[in-house]
Coordinates of C-alpha atoms in Angstrom, one line a residue:
Chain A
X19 CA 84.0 205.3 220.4
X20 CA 83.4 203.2 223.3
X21 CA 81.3 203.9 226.0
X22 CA 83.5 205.4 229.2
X23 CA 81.0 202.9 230.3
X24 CA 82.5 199.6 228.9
X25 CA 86.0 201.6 229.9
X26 CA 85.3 201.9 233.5
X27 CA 84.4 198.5 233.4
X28 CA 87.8 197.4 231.6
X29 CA 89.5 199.5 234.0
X30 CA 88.2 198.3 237.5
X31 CA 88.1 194.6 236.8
X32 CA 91.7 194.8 235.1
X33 CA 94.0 197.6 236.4
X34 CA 95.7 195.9 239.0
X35 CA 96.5 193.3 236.9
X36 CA 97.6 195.3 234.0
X37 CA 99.9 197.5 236.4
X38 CA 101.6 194.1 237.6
X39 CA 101.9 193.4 233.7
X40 CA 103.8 196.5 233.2
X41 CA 106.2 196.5 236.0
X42 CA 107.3 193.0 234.8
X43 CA 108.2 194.6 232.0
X44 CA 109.8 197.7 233.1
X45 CA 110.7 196.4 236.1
X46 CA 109.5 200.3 237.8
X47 CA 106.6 200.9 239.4
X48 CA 106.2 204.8 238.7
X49 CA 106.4 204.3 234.6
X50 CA 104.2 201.3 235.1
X51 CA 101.8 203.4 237.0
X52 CA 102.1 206.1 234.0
X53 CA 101.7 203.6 231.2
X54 CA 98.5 202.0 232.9
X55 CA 97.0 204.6 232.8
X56 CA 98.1 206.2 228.9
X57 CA 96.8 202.4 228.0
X58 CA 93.1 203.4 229.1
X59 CA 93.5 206.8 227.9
X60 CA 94.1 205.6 224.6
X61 CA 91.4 203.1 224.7
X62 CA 88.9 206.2 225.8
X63 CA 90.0 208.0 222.4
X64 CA 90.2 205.0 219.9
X65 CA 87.2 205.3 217.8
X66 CA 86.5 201.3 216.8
X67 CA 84.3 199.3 219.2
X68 CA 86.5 197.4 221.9
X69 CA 86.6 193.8 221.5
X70 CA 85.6 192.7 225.5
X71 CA 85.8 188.6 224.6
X72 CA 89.5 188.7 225.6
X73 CA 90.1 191.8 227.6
X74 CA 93.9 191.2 228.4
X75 CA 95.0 190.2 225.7
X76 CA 93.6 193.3 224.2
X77 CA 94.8 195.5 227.1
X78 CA 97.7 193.6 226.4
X79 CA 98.5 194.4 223.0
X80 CA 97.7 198.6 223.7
X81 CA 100.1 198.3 226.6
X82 CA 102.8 196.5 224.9
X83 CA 103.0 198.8 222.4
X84 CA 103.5 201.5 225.1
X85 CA 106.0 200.0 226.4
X86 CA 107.5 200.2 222.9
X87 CA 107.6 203.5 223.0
X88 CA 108.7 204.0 226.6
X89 CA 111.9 202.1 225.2
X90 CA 112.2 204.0 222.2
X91 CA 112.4 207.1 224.0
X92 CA 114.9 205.8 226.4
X93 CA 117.1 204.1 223.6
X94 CA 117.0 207.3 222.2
X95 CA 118.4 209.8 224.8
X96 CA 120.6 207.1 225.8
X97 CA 122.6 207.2 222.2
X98 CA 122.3 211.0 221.5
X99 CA 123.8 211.4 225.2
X100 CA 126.7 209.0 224.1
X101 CA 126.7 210.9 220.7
X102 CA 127.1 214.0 222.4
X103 CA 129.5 213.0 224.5
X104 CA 131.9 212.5 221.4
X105 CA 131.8 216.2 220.6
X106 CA 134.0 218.6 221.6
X107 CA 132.2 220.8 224.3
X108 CA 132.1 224.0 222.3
X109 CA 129.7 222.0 219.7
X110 CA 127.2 220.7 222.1
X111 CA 123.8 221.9 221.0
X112 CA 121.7 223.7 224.1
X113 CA 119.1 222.1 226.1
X114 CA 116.3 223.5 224.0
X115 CA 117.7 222.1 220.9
X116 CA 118.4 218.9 221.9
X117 CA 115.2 218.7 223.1
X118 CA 113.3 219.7 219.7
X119 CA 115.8 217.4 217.9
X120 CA 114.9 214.0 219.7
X121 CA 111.5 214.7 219.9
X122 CA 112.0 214.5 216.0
X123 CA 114.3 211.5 215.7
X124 CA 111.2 209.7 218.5
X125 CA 108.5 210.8 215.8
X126 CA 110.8 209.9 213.0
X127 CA 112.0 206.4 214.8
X128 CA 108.6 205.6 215.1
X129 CA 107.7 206.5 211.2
X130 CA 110.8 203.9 210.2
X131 CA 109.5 201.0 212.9
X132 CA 109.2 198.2 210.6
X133 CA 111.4 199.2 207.4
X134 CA 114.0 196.6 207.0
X135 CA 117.7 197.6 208.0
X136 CA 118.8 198.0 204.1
X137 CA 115.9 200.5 203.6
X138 CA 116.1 202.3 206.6
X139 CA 119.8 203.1 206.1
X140 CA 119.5 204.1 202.7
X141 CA 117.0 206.0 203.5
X142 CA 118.5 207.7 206.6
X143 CA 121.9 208.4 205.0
X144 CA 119.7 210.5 202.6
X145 CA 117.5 212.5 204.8
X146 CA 120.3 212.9 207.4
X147 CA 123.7 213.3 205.8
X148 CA 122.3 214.4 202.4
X149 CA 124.1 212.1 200.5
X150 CA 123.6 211.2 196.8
X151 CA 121.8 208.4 195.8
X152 CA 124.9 207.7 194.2
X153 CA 127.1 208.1 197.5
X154 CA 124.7 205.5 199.5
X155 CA 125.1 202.8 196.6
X156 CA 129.0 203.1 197.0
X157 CA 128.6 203.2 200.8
X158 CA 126.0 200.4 201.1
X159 CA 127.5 197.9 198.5
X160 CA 124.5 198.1 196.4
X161 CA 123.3 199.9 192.7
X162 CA 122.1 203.3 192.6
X163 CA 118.7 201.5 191.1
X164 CA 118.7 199.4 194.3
X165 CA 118.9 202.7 196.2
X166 CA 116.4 204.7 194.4
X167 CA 113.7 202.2 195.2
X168 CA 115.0 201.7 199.2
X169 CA 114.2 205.6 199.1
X170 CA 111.2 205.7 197.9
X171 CA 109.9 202.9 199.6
X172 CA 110.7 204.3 202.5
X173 CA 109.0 207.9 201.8
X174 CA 105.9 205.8 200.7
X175 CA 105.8 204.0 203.8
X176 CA 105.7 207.1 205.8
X177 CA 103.3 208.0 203.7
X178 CA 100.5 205.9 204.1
X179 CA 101.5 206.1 208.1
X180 CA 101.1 209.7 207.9
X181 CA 97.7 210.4 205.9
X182 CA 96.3 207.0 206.5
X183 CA 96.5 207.5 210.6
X184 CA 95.2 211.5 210.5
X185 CA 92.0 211.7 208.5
Chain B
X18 CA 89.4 206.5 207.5
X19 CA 89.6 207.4 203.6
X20 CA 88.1 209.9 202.0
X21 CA 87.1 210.2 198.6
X22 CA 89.8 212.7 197.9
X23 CA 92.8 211.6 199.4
X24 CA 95.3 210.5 196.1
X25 CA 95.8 207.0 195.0
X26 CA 98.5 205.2 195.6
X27 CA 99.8 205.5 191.5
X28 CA 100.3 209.4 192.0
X29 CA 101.5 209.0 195.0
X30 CA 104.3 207.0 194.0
X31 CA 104.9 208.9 190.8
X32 CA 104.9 212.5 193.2
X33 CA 107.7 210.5 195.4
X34 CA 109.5 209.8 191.9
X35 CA 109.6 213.4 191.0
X36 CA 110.5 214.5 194.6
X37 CA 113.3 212.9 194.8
X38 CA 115.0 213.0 190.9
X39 CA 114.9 217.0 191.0
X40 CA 116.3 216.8 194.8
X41 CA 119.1 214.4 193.2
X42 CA 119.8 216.8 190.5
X43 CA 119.8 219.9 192.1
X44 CA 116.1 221.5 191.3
X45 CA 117.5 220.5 187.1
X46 CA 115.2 223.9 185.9
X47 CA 113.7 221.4 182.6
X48 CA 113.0 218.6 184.9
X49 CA 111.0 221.1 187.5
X50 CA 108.7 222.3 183.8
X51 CA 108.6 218.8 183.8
X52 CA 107.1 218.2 187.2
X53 CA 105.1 221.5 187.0
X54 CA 103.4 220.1 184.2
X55 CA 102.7 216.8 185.5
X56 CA 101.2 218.2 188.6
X57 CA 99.0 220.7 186.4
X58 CA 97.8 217.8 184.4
X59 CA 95.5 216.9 187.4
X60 CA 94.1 217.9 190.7
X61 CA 95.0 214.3 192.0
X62 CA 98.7 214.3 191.3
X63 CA 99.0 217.9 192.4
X64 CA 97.2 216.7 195.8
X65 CA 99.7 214.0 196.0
X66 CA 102.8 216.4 195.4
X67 CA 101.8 219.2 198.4
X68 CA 101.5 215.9 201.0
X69 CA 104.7 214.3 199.7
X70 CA 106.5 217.6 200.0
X71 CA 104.5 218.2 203.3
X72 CA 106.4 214.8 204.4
X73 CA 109.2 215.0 203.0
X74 CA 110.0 218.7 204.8
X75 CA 109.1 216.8 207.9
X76 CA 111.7 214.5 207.6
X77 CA 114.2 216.2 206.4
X78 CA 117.1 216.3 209.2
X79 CA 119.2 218.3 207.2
X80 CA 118.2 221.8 208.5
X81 CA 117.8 220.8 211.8
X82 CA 120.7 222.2 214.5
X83 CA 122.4 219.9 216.0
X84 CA 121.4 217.1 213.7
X85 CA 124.8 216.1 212.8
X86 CA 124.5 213.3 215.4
X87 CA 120.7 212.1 214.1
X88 CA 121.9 209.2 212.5
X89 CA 124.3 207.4 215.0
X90 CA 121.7 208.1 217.2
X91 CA 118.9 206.6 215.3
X92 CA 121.2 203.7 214.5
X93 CA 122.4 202.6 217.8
X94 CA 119.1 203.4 219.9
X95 CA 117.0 201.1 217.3
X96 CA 119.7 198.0 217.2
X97 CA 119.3 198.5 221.1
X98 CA 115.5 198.7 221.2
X99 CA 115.1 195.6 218.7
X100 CA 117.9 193.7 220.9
X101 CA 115.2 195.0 224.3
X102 CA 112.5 193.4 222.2
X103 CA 113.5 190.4 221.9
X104 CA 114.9 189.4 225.1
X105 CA 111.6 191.1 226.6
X106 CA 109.4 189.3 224.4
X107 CA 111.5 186.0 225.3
X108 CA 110.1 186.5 228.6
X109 CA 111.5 183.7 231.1
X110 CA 112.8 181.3 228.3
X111 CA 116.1 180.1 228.2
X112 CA 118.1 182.5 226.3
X113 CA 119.7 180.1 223.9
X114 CA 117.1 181.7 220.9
X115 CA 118.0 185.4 221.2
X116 CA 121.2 184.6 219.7
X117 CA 119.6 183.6 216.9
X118 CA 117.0 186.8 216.6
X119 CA 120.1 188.9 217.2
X120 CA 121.5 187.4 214.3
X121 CA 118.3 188.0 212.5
X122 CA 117.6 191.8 213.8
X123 CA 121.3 192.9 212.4
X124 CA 120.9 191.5 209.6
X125 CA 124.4 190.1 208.4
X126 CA 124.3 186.8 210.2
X127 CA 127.2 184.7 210.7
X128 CA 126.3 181.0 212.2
X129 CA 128.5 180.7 215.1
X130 CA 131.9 180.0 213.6
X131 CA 135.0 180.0 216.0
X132 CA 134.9 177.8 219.4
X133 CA 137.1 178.6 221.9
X134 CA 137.4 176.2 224.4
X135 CA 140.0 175.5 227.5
X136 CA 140.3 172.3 229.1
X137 CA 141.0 171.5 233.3
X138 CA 143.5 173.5 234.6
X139 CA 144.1 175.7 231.1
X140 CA 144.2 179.4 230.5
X141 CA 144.6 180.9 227.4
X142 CA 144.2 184.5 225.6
X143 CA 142.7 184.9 222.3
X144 CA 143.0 187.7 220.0
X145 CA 139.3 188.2 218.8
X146 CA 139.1 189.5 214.9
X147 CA 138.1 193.0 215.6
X148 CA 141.3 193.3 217.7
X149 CA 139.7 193.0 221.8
X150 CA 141.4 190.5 224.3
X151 CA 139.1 187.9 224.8
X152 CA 140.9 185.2 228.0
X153 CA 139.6 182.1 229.7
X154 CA 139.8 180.3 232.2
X155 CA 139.8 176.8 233.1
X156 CA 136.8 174.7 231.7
X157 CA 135.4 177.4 229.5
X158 CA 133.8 177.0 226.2
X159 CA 132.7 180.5 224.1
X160 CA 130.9 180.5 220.6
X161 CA 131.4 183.8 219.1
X162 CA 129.0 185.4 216.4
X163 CA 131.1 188.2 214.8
X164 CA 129.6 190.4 211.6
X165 CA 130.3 194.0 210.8
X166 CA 127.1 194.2 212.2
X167 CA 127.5 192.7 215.7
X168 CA 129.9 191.1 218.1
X169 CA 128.6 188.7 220.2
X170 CA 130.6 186.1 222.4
X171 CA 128.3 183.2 224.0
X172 CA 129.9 182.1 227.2
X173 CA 128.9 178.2 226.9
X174 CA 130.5 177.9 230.1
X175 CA 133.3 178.8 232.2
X176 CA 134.7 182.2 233.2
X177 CA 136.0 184.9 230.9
X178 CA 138.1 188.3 230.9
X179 CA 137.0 190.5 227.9
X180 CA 138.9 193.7 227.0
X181 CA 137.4 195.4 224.5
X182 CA 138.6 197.3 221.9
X183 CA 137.1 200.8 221.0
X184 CA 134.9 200.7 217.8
X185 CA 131.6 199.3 218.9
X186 CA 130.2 197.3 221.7
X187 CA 130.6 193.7 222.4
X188 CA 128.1 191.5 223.5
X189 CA 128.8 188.0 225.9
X190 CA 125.6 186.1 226.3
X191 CA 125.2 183.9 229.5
X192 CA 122.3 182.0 230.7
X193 CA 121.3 184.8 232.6
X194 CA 121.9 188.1 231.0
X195 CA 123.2 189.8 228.0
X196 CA 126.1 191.6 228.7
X197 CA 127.1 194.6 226.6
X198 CA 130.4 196.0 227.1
X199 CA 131.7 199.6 226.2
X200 CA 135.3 199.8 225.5
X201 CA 137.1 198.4 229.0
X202 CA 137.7 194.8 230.6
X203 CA 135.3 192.9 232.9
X204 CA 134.8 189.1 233.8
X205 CA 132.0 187.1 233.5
X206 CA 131.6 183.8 235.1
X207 CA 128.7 181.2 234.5
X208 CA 128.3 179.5 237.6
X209 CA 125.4 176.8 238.5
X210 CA 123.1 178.9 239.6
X211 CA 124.7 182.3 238.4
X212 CA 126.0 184.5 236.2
X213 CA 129.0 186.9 238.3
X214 CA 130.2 190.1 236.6
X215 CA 133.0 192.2 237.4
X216 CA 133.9 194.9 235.9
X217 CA 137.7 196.5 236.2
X218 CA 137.8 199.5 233.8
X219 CA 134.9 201.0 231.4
X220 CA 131.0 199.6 231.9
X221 CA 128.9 196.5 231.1
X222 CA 125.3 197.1 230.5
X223 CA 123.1 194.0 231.6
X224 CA 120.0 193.0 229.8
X225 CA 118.1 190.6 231.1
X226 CA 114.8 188.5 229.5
X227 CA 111.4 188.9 231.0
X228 CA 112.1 191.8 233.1
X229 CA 113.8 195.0 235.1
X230 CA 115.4 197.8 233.3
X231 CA 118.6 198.4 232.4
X232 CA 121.3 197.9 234.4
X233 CA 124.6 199.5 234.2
X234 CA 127.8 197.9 235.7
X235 CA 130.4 200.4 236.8
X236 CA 134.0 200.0 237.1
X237 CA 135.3 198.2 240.1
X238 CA 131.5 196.7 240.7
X239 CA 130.7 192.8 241.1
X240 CA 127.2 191.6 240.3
X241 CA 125.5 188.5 240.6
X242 CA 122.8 187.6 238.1
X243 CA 120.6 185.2 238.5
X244 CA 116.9 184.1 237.6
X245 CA 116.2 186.2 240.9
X246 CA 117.5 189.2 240.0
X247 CA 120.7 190.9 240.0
X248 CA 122.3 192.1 243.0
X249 CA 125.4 194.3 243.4
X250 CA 127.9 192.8 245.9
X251 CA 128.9 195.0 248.4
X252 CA 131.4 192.6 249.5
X253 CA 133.8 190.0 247.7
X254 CA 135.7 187.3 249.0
X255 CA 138.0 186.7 245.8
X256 CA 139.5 188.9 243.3
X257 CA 137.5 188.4 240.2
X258 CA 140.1 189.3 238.0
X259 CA 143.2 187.8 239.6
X260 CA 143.3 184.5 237.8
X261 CA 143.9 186.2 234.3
X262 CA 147.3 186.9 236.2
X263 CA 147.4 183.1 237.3
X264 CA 146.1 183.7 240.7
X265 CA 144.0 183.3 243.2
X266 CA 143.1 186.1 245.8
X267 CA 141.5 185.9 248.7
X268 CA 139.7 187.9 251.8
X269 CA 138.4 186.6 254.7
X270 CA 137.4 183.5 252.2
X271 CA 135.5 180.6 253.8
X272 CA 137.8 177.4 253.5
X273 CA 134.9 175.3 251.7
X274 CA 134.7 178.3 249.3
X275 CA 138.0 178.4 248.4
X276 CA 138.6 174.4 247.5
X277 CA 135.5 174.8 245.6
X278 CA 137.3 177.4 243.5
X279 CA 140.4 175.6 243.7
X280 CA 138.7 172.7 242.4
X281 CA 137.7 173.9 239.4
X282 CA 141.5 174.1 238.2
X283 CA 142.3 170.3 239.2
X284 CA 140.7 166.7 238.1
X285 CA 138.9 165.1 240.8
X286 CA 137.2 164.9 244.1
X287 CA 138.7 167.5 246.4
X288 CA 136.5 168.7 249.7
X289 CA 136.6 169.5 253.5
X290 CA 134.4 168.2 256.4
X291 CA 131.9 170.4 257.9
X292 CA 134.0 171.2 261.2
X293 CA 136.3 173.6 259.4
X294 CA 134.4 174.5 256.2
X295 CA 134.3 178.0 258.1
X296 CA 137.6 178.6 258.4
X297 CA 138.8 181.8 256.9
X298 CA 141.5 182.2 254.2
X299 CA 143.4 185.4 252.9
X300 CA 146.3 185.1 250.6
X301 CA 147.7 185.3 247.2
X302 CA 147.6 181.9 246.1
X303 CA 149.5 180.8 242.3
X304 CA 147.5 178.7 240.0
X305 CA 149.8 177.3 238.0
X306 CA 150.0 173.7 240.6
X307 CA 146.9 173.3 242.2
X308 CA 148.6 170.3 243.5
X309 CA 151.1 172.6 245.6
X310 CA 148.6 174.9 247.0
X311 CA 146.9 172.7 248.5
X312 CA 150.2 171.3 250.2
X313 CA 150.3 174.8 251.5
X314 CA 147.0 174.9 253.6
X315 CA 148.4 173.1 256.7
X316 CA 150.9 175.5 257.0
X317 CA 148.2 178.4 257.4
X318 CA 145.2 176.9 259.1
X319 CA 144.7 173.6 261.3
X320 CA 144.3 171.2 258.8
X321 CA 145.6 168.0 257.6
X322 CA 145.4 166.6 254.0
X323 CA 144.2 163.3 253.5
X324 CA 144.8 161.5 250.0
X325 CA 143.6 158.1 248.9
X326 CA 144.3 158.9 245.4
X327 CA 145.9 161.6 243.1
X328 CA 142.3 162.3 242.5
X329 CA 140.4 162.2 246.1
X330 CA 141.4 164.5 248.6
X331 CA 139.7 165.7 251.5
X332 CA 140.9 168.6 254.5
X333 CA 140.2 167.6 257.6
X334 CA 140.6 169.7 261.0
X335 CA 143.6 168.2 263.1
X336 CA 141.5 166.9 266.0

């Protein structure tokens, strides 16, 4: 773990730059504020020693992948909103539960980041409308075999996300 | 960091095998012996099973209330996250290449296929293949990029009206923004220095490179984008959307303003000098002979035409 040392450091030479980093990106002061400051959280809590040769680009690369997230979350309400918007009122889910469900879909999102389309769809169409594997070939334009390995590709990449990351 | 114990990567795969044939065939009672046994047969694979089922229950949307809408939403918010990614990532770079990583990100590309072009003075209306109105104006020039995946119209140059049909969004590229429209009709106009949106029914969702968040156009709104910024504008001096209808329509328009528009429908040199460049103009104005309506303007204001040629005209103030 780094020393809050080295962090201190990091964070007085470079927060006013990385703040002005972020609200080019956001294009908001308040959520570049926030994100500043969960980029030196994280950097507190990483367990590796920080590499200090090119502090930016390291800060950089925390921050960007905050801001990734930031996004996701947003993307996210934004097209469950529209979803629901589509259903008749009666149907809506309440607050609570919409609230449990996309803090699943963000954790789930986040799993699938870097599955190509064609896997991720399979793969979705399973876990979320239950379909057969046969059902996704037809759907998809592709063989069951095709499918069957999409799948499990897919569940093997969450996988190594999920026990690889925790221990 | 590993551990000695966690499972290799062999039963891992082979637990995800047996997951997901008895979940295809309905918990088959000989193929769960089957799987029972397998686990039995060591402390690895049966260490390999409890974290794939672990994971698997974790991701399983099925149960969840109110999940019927999980995949839409994942779909849409991720095509729109990769499409903020890229045009983020392109920072202040023209945007010719997101086109391109669009294609790329949605994975069916098409190369640019269809160009739709008008020449001086020309309007014309296209039906687009997925059944939206797509019209322009006079010296415009669109590439479109259409897939199942996507719909994307690059407005080369020119002005154009969009009117989308229902199914899915539609996407014009400028120089300055990417505009996604819902279901509705706006305009879009690249200018020099500009891109102008106007929006008449539905909303347009501008995303730009580098920076800013998202910015939602309303109905009856008219934006200016530009490597500034965009900026809502309170006031107009033209009706964006009049010239689908072969018009022009102005407020309070300042006279240079107007034979700059005007100009952009006829060949040649056509200005005013300085004195009465701030004269003000509001009419309905037809398009069809540009030739015409400018034979009208002494009748309104103080001015006199002077021609050398077809081609060179200049209003002057009567003094």
């Amino acid at each position: 773990m780094p020393s809050n040392d080295s962090v201190q450091t990091l964070y007085s030479d470079h927060h006013g730059w990385l703040h002005a980093w972020l609200r080019s990106k956001l294009g908001n002061a308040a959520d570049a504020a926030d994100l500043a400051q969960d980029t030196f959280v994280r950097l507190l809590q990483r367990r590796e020693h920080l590499q200090l040769n090119t502090p930016r680009a390291f800060l950089r690369t925390v921050a960007r992948g905050l801001v990734i997230d930031h996004w996701r979350r947003e993307e996210l309400h934004r097209a469950y909103l529209e979803a629901l918007a589509q259903l008749p009122e009666a149907q809506a889910p309440s607050a609570e539960t919409r609230e449990l469900l996309l803090e699943l879909l963000e954790r789930i999102a986040r799993m699938l980041e870097g599955l190509k389309p064609k896997v991720r769809r399979a793969f979705l169409l399973a876990q979320c409308e239950g379909l057969k594997h046969q059902a996704i070939a037809d759907q998809m334009g592709i063989s069951v075999r095709t499918v069957e390995r999409y799948i499990a590709d897919a569940l093997y990449h969450c996988y190594l996300l999920r026990y690889t990351d925790e221990c | 960091m590993m551990t000695a114990a966690q499972p290799g990567a062999t039963a891992v795969k082979q637990a995800i095998q047996w997951m997901l044939r008895l979940r295809e065939s309905g918990h088959d009672p000989a193929l769960q012996q089957q799987c029972r046994e397998w686990r039995a047969a060591h402390h690895e694979h049966e260490q390999a099973w409890q974290r794939v089922i672990h994971l698997h229950q974790d991701l399983d949307l099925r149960a969840v209330p109110g999940a019927g809408l999980a995949l839409q939403t994942l779909e849409t918010s991720q095509r729109r996250l990769h499409r903020r990614q890229a045009l983020k990532l392109l920072g202040g770079v023209a945007m010719a290449g997101t086109a391109a990583w669009l294609g790329k990100d949605l994975d069916a590309v098409n190369t640019w296929t269809s160009d739709y072009a008008t020449g001086t003075g020309e309007r014309r209306s296209f039906a687009l293949p997925d059944g939206s109105l797509m019209q322009l104006n006079t010296r415009s020039a669109v590439d479109l990029a259409f897939s199942d995946q996507q719909r994307l119209v690059r407005l080369k140059q020119g002005e154009l009206m969009i009117a989308c049909s229902p199914q899915r969004p539609l996407l014009v590229q400028t120089r300055d923004a990417l505009l996604e429209g819902f279901e509705g009709r706006f305009v879009a106009r690249q200018d020099s220095d500009c891109t102008r949106v106007s929006v008449s029914h539905g909303r347009v969702a501008v995303h730009r490179p580098g920076n800013g968040p998202l910015q939602w156009i309303e109905s009856g709104q008219n934006w200016r984008l530009d490597a500034q910024g965009t900026h809502r504008l309170q006031q107009v001096d033209m009706d964006a959307m009049a010239w689908t209808e072969g018009l022009i329509v102005t407020r309070d328009m300042r006279l240079f303003d107007f034979l700059s528009q005007v100009s952009r429908y006829r060949h040649g040199y056509l200005s005013c000098s300085d004195d009465i460049a701030d004269l003000r103009l509001s009419g309905v104005f037809r398009l069809e002979d540009p030739e015409q309506l400018l034979q009208l303007l002494p009748r309104t204001l103080p001015v006199r035409l002077r021609q050398r040629t077809r081609w060179w005209v200049r209003v002057e103030g009567l003094a």
